[in-house]
PDB file of C-alpha atoms in Angstrom:
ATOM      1  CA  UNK A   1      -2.356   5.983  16.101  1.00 94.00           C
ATOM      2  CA  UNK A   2       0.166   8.391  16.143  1.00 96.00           C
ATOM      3  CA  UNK A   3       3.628   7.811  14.872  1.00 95.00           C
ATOM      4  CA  UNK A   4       6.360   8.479  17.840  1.00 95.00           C
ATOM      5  CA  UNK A   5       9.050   9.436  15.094  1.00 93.00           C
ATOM      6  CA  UNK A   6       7.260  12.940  13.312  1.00 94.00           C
ATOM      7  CA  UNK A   7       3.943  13.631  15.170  1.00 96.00           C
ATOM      8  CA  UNK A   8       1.747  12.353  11.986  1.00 96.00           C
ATOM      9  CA  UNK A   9      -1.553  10.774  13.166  1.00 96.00           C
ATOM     10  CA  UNK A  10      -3.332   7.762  11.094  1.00 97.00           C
ATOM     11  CA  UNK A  11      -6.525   6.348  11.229  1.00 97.00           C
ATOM     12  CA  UNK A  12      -6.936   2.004  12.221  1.00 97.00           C
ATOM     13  CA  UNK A  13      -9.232  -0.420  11.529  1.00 95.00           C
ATOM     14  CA  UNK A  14      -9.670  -3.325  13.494  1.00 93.00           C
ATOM     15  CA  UNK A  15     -11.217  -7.047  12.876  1.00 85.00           C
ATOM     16  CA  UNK A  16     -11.071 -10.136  14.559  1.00 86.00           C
ATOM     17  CA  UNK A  17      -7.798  -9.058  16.769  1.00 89.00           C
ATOM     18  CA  UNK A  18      -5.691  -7.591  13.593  1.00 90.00           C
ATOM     19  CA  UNK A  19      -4.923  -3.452  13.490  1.00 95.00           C
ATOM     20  CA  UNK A  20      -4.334  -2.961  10.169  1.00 96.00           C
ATOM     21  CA  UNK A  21      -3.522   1.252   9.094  1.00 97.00           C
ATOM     22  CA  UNK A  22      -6.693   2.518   7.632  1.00 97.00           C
ATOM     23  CA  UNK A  23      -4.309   5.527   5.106  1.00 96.00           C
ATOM     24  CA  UNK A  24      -1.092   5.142   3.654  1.00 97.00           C
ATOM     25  CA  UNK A  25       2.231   5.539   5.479  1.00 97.00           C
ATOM     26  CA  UNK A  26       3.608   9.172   5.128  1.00 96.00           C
ATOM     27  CA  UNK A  27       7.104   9.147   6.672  1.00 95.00           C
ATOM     28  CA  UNK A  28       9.712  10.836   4.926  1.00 94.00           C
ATOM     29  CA  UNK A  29      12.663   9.000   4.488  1.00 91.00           C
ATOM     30  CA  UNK A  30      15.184  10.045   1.892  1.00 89.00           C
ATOM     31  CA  UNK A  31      14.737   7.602  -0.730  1.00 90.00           C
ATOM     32  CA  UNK A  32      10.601   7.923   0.036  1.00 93.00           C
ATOM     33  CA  UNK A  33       8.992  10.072  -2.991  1.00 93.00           C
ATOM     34  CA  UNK A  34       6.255  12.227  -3.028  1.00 92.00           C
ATOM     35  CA  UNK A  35       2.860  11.043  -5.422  1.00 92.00           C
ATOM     36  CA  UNK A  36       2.929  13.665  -8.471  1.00 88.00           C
ATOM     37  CA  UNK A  37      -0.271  12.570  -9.461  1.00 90.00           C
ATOM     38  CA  UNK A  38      -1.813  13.118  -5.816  1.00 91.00           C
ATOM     39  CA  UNK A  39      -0.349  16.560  -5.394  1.00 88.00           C
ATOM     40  CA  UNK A  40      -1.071  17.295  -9.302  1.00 89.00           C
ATOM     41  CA  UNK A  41      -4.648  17.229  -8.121  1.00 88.00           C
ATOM     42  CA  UNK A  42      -4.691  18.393  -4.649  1.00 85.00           C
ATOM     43  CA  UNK A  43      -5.131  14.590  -3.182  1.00 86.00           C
ATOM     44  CA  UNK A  44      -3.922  15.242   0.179  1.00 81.00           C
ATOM     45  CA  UNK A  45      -3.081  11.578   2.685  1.00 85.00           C
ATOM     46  CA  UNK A  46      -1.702   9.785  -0.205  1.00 94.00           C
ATOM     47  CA  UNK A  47       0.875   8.915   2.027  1.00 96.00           C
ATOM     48  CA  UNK A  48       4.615   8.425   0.533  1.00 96.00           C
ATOM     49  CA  UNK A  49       6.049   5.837  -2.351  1.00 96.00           C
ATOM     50  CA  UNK A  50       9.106   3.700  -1.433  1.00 95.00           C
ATOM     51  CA  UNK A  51      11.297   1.107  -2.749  1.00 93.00           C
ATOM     52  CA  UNK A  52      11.276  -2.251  -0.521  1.00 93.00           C
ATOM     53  CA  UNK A  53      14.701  -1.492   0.784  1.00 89.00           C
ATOM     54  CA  UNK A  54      13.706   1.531   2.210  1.00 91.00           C
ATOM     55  CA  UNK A  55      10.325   0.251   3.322  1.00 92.00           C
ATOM     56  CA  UNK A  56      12.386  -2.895   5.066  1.00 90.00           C
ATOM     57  CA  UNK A  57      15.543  -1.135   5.988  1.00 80.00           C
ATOM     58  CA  UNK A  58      13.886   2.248   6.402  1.00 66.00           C
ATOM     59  CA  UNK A  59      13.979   2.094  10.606  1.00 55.00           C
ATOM     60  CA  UNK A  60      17.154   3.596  12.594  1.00 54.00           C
ATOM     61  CA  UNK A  61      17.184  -0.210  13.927  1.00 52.00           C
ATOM     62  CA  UNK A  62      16.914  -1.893  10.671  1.00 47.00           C
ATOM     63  CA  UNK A  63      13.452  -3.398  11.001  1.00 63.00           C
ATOM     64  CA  UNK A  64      10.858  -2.102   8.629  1.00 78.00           C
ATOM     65  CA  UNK A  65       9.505   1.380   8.111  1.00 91.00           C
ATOM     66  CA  UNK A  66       6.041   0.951  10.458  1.00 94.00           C
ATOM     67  CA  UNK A  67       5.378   2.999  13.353  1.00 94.00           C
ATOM     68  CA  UNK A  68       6.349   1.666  16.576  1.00 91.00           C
ATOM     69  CA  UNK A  69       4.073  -1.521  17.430  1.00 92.00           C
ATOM     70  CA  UNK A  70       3.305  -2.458  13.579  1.00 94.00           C
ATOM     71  CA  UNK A  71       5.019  -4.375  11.107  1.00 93.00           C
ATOM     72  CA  UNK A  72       4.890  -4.599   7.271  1.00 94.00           C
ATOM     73  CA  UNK A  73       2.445  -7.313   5.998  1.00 94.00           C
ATOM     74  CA  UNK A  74       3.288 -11.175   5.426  1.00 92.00           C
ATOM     75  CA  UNK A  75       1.580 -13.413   3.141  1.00 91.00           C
ATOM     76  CA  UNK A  76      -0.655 -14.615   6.047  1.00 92.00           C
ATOM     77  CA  UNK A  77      -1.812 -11.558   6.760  1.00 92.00           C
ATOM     78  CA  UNK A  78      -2.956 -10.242   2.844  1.00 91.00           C
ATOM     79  CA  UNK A  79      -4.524 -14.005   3.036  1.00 91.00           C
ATOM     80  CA  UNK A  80      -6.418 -13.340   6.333  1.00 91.00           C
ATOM     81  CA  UNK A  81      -7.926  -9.750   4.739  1.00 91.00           C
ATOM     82  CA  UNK A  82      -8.987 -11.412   1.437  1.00 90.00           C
ATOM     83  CA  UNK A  83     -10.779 -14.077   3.307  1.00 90.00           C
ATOM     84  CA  UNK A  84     -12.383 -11.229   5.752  1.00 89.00           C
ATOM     85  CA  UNK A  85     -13.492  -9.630   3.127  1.00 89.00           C
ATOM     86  CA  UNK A  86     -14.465 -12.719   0.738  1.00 83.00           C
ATOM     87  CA  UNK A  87     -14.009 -13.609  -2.958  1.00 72.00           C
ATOM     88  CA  UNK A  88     -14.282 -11.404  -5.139  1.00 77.00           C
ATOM     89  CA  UNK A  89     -15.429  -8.461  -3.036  1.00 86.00           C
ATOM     90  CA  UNK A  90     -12.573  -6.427  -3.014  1.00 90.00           C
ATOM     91  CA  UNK A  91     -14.804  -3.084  -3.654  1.00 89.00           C
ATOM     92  CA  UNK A  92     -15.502  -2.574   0.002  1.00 92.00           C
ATOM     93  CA  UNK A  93     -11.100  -2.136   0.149  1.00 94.00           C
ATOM     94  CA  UNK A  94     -11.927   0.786  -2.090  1.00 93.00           C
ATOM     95  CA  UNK A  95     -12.134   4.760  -1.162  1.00 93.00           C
ATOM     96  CA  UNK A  96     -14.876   5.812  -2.509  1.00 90.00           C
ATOM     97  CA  UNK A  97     -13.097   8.308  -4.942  1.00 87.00           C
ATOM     98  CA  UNK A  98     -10.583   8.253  -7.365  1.00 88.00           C
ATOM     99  CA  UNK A  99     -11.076   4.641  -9.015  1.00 87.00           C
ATOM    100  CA  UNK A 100     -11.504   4.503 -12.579  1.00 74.00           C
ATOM    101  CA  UNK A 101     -15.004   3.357 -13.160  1.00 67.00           C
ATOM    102  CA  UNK A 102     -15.820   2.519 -16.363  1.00 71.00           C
ATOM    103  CA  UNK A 103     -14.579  -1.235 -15.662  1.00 65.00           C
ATOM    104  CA  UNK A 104     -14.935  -1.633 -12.677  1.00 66.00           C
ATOM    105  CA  UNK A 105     -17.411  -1.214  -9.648  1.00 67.00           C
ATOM    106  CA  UNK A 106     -16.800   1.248  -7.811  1.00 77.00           C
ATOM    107  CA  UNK A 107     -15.271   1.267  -4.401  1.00 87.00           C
ATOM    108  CA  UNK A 108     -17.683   1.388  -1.590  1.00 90.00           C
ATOM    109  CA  UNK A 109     -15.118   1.570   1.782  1.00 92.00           C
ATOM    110  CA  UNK A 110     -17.566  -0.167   4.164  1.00 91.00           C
ATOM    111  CA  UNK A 111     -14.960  -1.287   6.202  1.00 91.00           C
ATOM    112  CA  UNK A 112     -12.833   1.724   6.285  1.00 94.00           C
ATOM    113  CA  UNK A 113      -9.837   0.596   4.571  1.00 95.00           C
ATOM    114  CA  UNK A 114      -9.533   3.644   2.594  1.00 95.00           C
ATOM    115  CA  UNK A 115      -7.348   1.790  -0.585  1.00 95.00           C
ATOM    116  CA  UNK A 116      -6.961   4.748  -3.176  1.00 94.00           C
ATOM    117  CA  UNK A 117      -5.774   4.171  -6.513  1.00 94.00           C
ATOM    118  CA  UNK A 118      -2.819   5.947  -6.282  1.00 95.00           C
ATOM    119  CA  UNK A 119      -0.438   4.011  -8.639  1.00 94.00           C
ATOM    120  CA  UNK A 120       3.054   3.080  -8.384  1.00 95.00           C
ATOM    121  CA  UNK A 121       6.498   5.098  -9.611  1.00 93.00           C
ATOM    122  CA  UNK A 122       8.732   3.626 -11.712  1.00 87.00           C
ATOM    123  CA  UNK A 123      12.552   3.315 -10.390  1.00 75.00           C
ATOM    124  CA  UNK A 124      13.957   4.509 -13.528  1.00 78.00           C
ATOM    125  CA  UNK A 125      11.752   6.877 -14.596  1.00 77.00           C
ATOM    126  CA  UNK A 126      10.578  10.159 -12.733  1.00 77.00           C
ATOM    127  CA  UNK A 127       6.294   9.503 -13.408  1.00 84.00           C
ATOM    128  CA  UNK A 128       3.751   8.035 -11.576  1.00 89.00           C
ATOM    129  CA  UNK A 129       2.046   5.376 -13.070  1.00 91.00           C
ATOM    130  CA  UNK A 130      -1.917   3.604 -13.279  1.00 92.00           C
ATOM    131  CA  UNK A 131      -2.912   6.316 -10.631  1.00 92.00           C
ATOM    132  CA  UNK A 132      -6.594   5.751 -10.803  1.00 90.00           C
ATOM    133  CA  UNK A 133      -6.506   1.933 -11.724  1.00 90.00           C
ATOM    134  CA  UNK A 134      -3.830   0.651  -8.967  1.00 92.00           C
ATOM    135  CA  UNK A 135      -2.235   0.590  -5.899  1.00 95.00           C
ATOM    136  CA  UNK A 136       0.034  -1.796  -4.539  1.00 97.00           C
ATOM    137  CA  UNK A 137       1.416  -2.140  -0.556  1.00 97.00           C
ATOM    138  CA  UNK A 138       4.769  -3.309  -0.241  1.00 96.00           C
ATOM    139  CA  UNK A 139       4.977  -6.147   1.983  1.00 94.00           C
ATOM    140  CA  UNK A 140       7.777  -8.034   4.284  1.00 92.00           C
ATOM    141  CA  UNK A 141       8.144 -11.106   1.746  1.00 91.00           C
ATOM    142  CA  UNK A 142      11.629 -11.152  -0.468  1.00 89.00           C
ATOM    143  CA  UNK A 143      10.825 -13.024  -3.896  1.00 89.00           C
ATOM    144  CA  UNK A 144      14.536 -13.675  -4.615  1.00 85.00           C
ATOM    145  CA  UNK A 145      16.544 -11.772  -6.593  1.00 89.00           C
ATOM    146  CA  UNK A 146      15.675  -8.313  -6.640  1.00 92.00           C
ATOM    147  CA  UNK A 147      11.995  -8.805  -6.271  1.00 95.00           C
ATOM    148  CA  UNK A 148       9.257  -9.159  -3.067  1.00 94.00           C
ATOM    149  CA  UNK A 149       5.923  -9.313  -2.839  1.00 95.00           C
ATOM    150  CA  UNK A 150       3.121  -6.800  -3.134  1.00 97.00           C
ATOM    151  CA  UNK A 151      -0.218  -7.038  -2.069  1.00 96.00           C
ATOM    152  CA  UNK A 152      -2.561  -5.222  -5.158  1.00 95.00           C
ATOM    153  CA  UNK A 153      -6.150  -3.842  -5.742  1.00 93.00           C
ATOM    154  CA  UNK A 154      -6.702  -2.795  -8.854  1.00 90.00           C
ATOM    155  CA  UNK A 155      -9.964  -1.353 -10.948  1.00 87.00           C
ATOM    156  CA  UNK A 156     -10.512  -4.386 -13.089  1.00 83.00           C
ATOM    157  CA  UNK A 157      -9.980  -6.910 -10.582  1.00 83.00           C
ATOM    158  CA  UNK A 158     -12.398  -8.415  -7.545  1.00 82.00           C
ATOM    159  CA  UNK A 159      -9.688  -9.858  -5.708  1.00 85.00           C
ATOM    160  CA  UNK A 160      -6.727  -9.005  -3.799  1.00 90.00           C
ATOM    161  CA  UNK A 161      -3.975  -9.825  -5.741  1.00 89.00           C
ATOM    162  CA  UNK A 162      -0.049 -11.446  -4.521  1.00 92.00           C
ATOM    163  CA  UNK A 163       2.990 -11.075  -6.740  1.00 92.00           C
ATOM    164  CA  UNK A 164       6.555 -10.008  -6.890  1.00 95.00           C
ATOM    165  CA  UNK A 165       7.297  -6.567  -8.204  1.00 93.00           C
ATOM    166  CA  UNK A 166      10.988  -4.797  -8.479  1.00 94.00           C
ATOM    167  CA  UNK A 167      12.396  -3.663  -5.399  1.00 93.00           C
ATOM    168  CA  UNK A 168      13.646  -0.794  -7.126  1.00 93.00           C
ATOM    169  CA  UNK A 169       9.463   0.091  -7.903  1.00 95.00           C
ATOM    170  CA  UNK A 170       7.913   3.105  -5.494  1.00 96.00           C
ATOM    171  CA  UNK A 171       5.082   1.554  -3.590  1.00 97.00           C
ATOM    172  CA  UNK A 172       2.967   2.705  -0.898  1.00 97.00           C
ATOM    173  CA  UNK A 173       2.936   0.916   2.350  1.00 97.00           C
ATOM    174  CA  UNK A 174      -0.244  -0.135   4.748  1.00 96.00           C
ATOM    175  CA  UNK A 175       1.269  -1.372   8.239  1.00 96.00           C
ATOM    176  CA  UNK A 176      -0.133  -4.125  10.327  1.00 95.00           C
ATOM    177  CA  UNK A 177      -0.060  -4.701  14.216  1.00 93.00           C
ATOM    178  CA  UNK A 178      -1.120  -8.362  15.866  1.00 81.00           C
TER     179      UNK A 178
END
């Protein structure tokens, strides 16, 4: 697809009828921050981190920060990929580089989701953090009180995780499109 609002160009995968972005979004906003540890190392489609307001408020229209067409993920749909992919089998979510792999197996893409570990930055402090072990994908769900939900993969895990993370936390974000 190609995103109307800057010309940048990002790679889909689709299964049973759901479009879900295949790299992370990479739309500069400005609150969106750059991935040290991605540039640090040369990383390059690392997409951008935000904070859930600017990844729900992000859009000149106040909707979320997707491309035309998409939408941020819902429970349902972070549900409907763990079940595609099964229990437990969250290594074919995986790029093939990047992932720690001393505890874990390593990533194996085979459906072209492309998830690379690049971390999460902190809202009060100027690092990246658990690049190589995590990534999280902000997602449409408030949690109350300054918290929402985040769908995670990490290196020790099989499974797609759910929780509620600060909305002051720098995620990246992985659009959907019914």
């Amino acid at each position: 697809i190609t995103d109307s609002r800057d010309g940048k160009t990002y790679k889909v995968i689709e299964f049973e009828g759901v479009t879900w972005m295949a790299e992370n979004l990479d739309y500069a906003t400005e609150y969106s921050k750059v991935n040290l540890e991605c540039e640090s190392i040369g990383l390059t489609k690392c997409g951008l981190l935000y904070t859930w307001r600017d990844a729900v408020n992000g859009g000149d229209d106040y909707s979320d920060l997707c491309p035309s067409g998409f939408r941020l993920p819902e429970e349902k749909d972070v549900t409907f990929l763990e079940n595609f992919v099964g229990t437990n089998n969250v290594s074919v979510l995986k790029s093939t580089d990047y992932w720690d792999t001393e505890d874990c197996r390593e990533g194996t893409d085979d459906i072209g989701f492309n998830a690379l570990p690049v971390g999460y930055r902190d809202g009060y402090h100027n690092s990246t953090q658990d690049f190589g072990y995590f990534t999280g994908f902000w997602s449409a769900t408030s949690g109350g009180y300054q918290q929402a939900y985040v769908m995670e993969i990490m290196s020790y895990r099989e499974y797609i995780g759910w929780y509620l993370g600060s909305i002051d936390t720098y995620y990246s974000i992985r659009c959907v499109k019914d």
